mmCIF file of C-alpha atoms in Angstrom:
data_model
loop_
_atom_site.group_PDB
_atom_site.id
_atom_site.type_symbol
_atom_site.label_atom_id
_atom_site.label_comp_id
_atom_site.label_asym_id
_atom_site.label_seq_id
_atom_site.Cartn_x
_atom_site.Cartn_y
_atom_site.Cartn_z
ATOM 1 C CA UNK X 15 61.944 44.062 18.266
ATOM 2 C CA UNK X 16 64.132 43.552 21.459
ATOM 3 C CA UNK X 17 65.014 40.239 21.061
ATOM 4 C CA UNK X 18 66.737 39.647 24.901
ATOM 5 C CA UNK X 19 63.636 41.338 26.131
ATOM 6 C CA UNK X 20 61.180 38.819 24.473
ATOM 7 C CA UNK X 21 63.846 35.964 25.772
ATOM 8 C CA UNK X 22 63.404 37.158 29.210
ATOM 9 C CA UNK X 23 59.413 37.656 29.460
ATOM 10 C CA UNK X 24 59.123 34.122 27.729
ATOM 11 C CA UNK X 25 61.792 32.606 30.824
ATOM 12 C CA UNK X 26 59.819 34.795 33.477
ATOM 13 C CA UNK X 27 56.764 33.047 32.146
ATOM 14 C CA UNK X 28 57.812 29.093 32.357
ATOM 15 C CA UNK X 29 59.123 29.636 36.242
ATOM 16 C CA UNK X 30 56.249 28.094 38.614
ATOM 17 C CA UNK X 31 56.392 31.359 40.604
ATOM 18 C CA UNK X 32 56.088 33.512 38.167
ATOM 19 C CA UNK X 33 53.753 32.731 35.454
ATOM 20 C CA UNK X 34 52.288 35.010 33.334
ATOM 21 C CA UNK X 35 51.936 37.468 37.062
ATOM 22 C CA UNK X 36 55.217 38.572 36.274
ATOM 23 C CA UNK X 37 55.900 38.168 32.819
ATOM 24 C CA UNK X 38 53.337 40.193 31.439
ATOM 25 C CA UNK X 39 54.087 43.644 33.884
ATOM 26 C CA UNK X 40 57.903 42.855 33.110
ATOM 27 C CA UNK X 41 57.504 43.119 29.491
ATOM 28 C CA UNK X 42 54.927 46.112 29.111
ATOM 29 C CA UNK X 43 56.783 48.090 31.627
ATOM 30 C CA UNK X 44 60.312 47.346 29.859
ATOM 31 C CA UNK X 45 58.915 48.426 26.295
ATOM 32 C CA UNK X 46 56.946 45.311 24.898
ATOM 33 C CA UNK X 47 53.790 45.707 23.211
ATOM 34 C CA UNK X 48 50.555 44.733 24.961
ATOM 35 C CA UNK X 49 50.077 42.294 22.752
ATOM 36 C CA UNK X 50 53.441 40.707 22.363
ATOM 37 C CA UNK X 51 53.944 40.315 25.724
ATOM 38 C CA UNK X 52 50.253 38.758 26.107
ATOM 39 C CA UNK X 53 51.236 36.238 23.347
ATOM 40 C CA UNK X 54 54.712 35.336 24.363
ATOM 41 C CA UNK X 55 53.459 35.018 28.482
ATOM 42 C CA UNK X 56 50.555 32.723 27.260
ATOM 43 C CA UNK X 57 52.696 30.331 25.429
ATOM 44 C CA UNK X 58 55.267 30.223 27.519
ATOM 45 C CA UNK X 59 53.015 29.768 30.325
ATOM 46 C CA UNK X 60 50.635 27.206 28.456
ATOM 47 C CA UNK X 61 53.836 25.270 27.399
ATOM 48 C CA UNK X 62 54.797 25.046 31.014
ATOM 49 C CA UNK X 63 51.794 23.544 32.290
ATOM 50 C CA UNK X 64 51.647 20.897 29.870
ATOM 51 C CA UNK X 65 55.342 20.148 30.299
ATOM 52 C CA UNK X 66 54.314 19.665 34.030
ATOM 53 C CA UNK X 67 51.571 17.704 33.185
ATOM 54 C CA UNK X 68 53.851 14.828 31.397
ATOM 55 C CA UNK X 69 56.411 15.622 33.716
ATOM 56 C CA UNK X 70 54.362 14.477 36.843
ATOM 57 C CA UNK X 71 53.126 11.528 35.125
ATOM 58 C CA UNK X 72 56.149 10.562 34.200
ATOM 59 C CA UNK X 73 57.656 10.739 38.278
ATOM 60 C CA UNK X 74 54.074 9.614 39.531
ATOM 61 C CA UNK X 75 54.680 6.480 37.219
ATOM 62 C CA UNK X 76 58.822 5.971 38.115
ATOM 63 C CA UNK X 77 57.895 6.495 42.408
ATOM 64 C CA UNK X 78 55.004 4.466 42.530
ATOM 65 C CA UNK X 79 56.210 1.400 41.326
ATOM 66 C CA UNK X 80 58.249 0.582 44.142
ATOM 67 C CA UNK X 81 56.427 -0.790 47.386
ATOM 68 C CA UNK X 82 56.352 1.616 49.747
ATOM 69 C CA UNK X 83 54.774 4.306 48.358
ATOM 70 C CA UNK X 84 52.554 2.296 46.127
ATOM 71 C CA UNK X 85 51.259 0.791 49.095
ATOM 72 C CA UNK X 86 50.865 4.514 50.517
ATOM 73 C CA UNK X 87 48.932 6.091 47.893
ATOM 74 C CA UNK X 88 46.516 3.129 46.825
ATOM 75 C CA UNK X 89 45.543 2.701 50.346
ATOM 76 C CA UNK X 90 45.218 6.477 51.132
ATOM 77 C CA UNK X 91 44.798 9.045 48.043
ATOM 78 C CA UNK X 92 42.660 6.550 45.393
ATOM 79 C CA UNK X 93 40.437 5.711 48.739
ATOM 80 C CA UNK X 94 40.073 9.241 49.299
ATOM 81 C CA UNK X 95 39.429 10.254 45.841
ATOM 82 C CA UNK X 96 36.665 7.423 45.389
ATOM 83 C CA UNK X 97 34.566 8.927 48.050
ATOM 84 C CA UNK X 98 34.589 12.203 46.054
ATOM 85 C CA UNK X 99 32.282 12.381 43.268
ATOM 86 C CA UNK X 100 33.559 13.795 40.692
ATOM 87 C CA UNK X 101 32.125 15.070 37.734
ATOM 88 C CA UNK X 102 34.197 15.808 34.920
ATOM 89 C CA UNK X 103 32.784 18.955 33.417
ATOM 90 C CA UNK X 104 32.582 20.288 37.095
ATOM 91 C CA UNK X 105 36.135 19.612 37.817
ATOM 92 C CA UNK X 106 37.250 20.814 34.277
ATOM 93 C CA UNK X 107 35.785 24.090 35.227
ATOM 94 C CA UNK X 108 36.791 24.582 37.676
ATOM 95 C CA UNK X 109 40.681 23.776 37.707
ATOM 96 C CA UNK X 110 40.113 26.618 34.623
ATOM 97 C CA UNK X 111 39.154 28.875 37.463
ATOM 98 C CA UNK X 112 41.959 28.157 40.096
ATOM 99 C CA UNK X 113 44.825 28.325 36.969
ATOM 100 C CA UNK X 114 42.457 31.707 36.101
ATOM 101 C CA UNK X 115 43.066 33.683 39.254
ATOM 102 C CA UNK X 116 46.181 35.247 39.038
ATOM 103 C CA UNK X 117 47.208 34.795 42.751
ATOM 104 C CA UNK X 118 50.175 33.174 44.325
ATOM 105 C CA UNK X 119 49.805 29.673 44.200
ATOM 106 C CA UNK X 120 47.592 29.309 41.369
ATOM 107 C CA UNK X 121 48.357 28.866 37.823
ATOM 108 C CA UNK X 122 49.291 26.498 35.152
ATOM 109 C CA UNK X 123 52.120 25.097 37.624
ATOM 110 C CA UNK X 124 49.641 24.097 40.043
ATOM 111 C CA UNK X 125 46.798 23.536 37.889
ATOM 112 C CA UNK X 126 48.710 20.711 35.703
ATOM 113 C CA UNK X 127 49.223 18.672 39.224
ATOM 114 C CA UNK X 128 46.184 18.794 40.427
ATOM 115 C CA UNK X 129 44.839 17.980 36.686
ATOM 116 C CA UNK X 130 47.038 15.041 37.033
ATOM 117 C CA UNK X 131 46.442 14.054 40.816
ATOM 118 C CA UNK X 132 42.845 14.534 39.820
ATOM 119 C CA UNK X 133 43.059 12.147 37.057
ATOM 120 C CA UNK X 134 41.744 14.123 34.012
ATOM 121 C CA UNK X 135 42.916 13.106 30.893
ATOM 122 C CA UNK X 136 45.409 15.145 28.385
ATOM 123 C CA UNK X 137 42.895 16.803 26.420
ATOM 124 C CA UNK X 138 40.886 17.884 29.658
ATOM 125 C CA UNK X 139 43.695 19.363 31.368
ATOM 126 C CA UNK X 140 44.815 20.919 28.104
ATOM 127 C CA UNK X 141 41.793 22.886 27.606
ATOM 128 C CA UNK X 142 41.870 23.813 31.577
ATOM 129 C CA UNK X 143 45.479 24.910 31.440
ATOM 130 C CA UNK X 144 44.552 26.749 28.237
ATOM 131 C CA UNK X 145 41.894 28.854 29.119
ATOM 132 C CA UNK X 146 42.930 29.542 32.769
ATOM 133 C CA UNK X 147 46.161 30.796 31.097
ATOM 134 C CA UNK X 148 44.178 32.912 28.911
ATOM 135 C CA UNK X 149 42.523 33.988 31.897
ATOM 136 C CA UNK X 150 45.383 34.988 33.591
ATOM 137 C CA UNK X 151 46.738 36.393 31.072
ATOM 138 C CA UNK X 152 43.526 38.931 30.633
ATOM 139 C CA UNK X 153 42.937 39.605 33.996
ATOM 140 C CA UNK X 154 47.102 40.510 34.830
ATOM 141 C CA UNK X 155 46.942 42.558 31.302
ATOM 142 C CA UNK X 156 44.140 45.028 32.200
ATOM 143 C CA UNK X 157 45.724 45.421 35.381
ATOM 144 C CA UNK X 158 49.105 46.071 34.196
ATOM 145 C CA UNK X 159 47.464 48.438 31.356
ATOM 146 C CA UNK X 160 45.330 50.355 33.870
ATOM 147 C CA UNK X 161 48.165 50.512 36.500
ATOM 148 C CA UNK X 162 50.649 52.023 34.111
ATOM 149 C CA UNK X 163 47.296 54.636 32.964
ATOM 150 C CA UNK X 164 46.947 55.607 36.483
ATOM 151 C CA UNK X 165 50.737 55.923 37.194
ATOM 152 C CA UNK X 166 51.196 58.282 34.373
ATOM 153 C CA UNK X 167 48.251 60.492 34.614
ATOM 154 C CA UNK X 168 49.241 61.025 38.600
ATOM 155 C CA UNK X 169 53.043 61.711 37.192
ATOM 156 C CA UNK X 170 51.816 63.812 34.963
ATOM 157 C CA UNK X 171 49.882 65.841 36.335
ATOM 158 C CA UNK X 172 52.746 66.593 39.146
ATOM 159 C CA UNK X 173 54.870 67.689 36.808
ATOM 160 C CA UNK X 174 52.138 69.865 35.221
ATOM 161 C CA UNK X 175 51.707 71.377 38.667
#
């Protein structure tokens, strides 16, 4: 077991660009079992989002005490977000599917701010950031595996040629 190589698919999996979009192709292409680099990406990637998710409560708490912006986002954002209506298992759902898709701008990053602009508590936005991850993680998986299938059979039979 590569030991730098795990290192660097579990760091390629906590950056907010990266995720588990990058992590997981990294670490199968560079030698890592399927199922390592799944498992390594999706913790990395879980513990990320829920790092986020105290993170931002933590600044949202420290900024909003002072006047100005307190001011600012009780007048604008909590009016805004009463005239939604929100439904919890709704919203749950479907912040799983926006950290799910593995596009850019999506993911646990994202997901744990909105979780926490949203106002869902920790065990909702765990089990959001959770299974999107897993998600993610799937969906960036089969692609990498069937990628790398393709790639070889067209390689191969070149050189066959």
């Amino acid at each position: 077991m590569n030991l730098k190589l795990i290192i660097k698919v579990f760091l390629l999996s906590i950056t907010p660009i990266g995720e588990c979009r990058v992590s997981i192709p990294y670490g199968i292409y560079n030698g890592l079992s399927p199922w390592e680099t799944f498992l390594i990406s999706f913790l990395g990637n879980t513990l990320m989002g829920i790092a986020i998710y105290f993170t931002i409560d933590f600044i949202s708490r420290a900024l909003l005490s002072r006047e100005p912006l307190k001011g600012y986002y009780e007048r604008f954002l909590k009016s805004k977000l009463r005239k939604l209506k929100i439904y919890p298992s709704g919203l749950v759902f479907s912040l799983v599917i926006f950290i799910g898709i593995p596009l850019p701008g999506t993911g646990a990053f994202t997901g744990a701010i909105l979780a926490r602009v949203l106002g869902l508590n920790f065990k909702e936005a765990f089990f959001a950031i959770t299974l999107g991850v897993i998600f993610a993680s799937c969906i960036v998986s089969m692609l990498t595996l069937f990628s790398n299938m393709i790639f070889l059979d067209h390689f191969i039979s070149l050189s066959l040629k």
